[in-house]
Amino acid sequence: MEATKKNIEKPLDFIRQIVTEDLRTGKHATPVTRFPPEPNGFLHIGHAKSICLNFGIAAEFNGRCHLRFDDTNPSKEESAYVKSIQEDVTWLGFDWGENLFYASDYFDKLYDFAVELIKKEKAFICSLNAEEMRKYRGTLTEPGKDSPYRDRPIQESLELFQGMKEGRFEEGSHVLRAKIDMTSPNLTLRDPIIYRIMNVHHHRTGDKWCIYPMYDFTHCLSDALESVTHSLCTLEFADHRPIYDWVLDVLETPVHPQQIEFARLNLSYTVMSKRKLMQLVHENLVTGWDDPRMLTISGLRRRGYTPASIREFCKEIGIGKRDSWIDMGVLENAARNDLNVIAPRVMGVLDPLKVVITNYPEDTVEDIEAKNHPQNPDMGSRTLPFSREIYIERSDFLENAPKKFFRLDIGREVRLRYAYFITCVSVVKDETSGEVLELHCTYDPETYGGNAPDGRKVKGTIHWVSAAQAVNCEIRLYDRLFLVENPDADKDVNFKDHLNPNSLSSLTECMVEPSLANAEPGTSVQFERQGYFCVDSKDSKPDSLVFNRTVGLRDSWAKRKK
RNA sequence: UGGGGCGUAGCCAAGCGGUUAAGGCACCAGGUUUUGAUCCUGGCAUGCGGAGGUUCGAAUCCUCCCGCCCCAGCCA
């Protein structure tokens, strides 16, 4: 059968090609990957890319993916973050099973490995202070110089290292360094520090240690201890690959995982670094890590993004080695694609304008049947009340409207979705301000359900809610957090100066259909003709609903007006 | 001026010596539509950072050049 366009499979990215090849040649029977977050902040959309890559490969190739906390710097890390990270990974739809690890699990082994390194004359205790060490390191273009402690006898280094462990020295007085090559053009090879003294309480090991291993020493050994096959990291670690390999070669570990680097995600109109996100949180420029404007996983979740939409986004953007900037529109599109299929349709008016249907009987409430999803009959239908007074969207009325405006104007007829055709007869305005207060319309009783027996057509269908039964609620609309594509681009301007002052607008007079009165937090719906909205998980209460706009519908009319 | 990485459309991204240079986003033009949504159809790189070269044939191989990103934490 001929493959249709829809059936064309996404080609394998370069990492999956490597994995495929390693499986084919028998280098590995099954791939083992890991997602190694440092528990010093919340996960964001950039991490989602890595999570989808690592867990995705494990799932696709029948392997496994470990969740390992890279907790080697207790001065920045907290167990609260450990919890949120686990929640986020799980929510995204991935499962590490039994494979939950911490680099701190390996502190004893790491210490032994360090001793082994000293004994092999591949590491030494250096007693230069930080400033001296910087001088000895050289620069990008000049080689470094050997530390005067480089040839310290093995026994002396061993004893000092023991002393460091026992807390006999001040922070900064000694470090353990790998003995590699001070003249290497790759600065990371100029006798890198692998252990430093830190008199800091660790969230898991407590006060057991006062020396902590550095990333370059810890990460490769952790990977090896877990029999990881493919250690995937971002591009900035490419320079570290030689150390990764050096440590594992010198120490002769049973397995030697392959480090492969890929480009991190950049999204336009946002910042991605944990440091900056934390700044926004701590300076109350957003309401928290889970502020719906934040591109954190928890922010996206609260905003109404589904796990499937984020996974789809990650699949769509692909994996490569180029620095790239993904347009926000791609993320939004992923949300629409998923929500379009799963979100029930309801009616809600963001900016209500009262309409009195003058020829409709007073004190009558009629049942109107409405489909929950016109394209999916399985989602059923619901009943809406209809009465003499309703609310419509203020933007659905325009005086002296142009011909192409398919909505209400005096003398024009539109369809109220699922209900009746109405024709606008007159406008009631505030005498001084000229503001439109309400519309008087007439309805055609023959058009119940939305079709005219005489076959007459209307171009426009608008949404509405019955005034008496409508539920008043708050709806929060979000815009991009920053005004420029790359808030970090200009080094002379603080990224916070680019914050969009209008990134949040809260509408409190909104009216939604009564079926929503008991909507559960986290529920996603489509307000027809408006967009996808989600019941806020923090601030929404049964008697005061709060909706977040996840993303608006495409709006070719708004585009045309520009 | 050291080392590492990367240049295919406005934004991503396939391509792995012979294809009309996939696909998605965006955009444009039509069709369907009781959501100006969705859906459907079509359009959108004589061109692959530039210049040379190898070859019957180059985005793919070679040379030189240009541009962008990363590295001088006792962060990861």
XYZ file of C-alpha atoms (C1' of nucleotides) in Angstrom, chain A residues 11 17 70 72-73 76 128 137 140 172 185 187 193 196 215 237 239-240 316-317 322-323 325-326 333 340 345 375 404 406-407 415 417-418 449-451 526 529 554 556-557 559, chain B residues 1-16 22-28 33-43 68-76:
86
model
C 13.137 9.933 10.677
C 20.578 6.304 14.918
C 22.795 14.888 40.606
C 26.725 16.867 44.598
C 26.403 20.499 45.615
C 22.118 24.846 46.308
C 46.564 26.604 46.191
C 45.148 27.780 35.060
C 42.152 30.475 26.517
C 39.091 26.256 50.429
C 44.057 23.697 24.990
C 40.720 24.109 29.850
C 39.220 19.776 40.750
C 36.292 20.228 47.458
C 30.372 16.964 38.486
C 29.394 19.421 28.066
C 34.384 19.898 26.204
C 34.000 17.674 29.244
C 8.163 17.804 16.721
C 11.205 19.951 17.443
C 22.524 23.335 16.207
C 21.685 26.179 18.512
C 15.284 29.059 18.703
C 11.903 27.455 18.571
C 0.174 24.503 18.182
C -8.855 20.013 19.910
C -16.876 22.280 23.949
C -16.633 16.060 15.533
C -17.454 41.026 6.025
C -20.485 38.174 10.165
C -21.829 39.157 13.542
C -27.455 32.345 14.809
C -25.246 28.504 18.584
C -27.655 25.544 18.899
C -31.941 24.387 17.097
C -30.319 26.771 14.668
C -31.885 26.003 11.311
C -12.894 24.728 24.822
C -14.888 30.528 19.349
C -6.628 30.343 15.619
C -8.175 34.387 10.925
C -10.656 37.195 11.488
C -5.554 38.480 11.459
C 45.412 34.763 18.202
C 43.881 28.152 21.818
C 40.239 24.196 21.893
C 35.332 22.263 20.977
C 30.584 22.532 18.307
C 27.367 24.242 14.369
C 25.744 26.610 9.329
C 19.660 23.313 4.329
C 13.190 28.462 3.505
C 10.886 33.543 8.245
C 11.434 29.310 12.575
C 12.607 24.062 13.404
C 14.277 19.773 10.610
C 15.120 15.258 7.088
C 18.938 14.279 3.755
C 24.639 9.855 4.714
C 10.880 14.872 3.280
C 7.837 16.679 7.237
C 6.144 20.385 10.966
C 5.354 25.667 12.416
C 4.397 30.321 10.052
C 2.450 32.437 5.683
C -0.766 32.624 1.014
C -18.440 23.886 8.179
C -24.364 25.769 13.265
C -16.971 27.461 16.456
C -14.218 33.318 11.236
C -12.136 26.783 14.957
C -11.352 21.883 13.212
C -10.903 19.267 8.612
C -9.514 18.955 3.248
C -6.819 20.664 -1.331
C -3.012 23.480 -3.470
C 1.156 27.118 -3.140
C 27.310 31.939 14.966
C 27.523 29.205 19.822
C 30.368 27.074 24.113
C 34.913 26.815 27.461
C 39.398 30.542 31.923
C 33.308 28.079 39.040
C 36.342 24.987 44.729
C 28.390 25.193 39.628
C 25.970 21.375 36.981
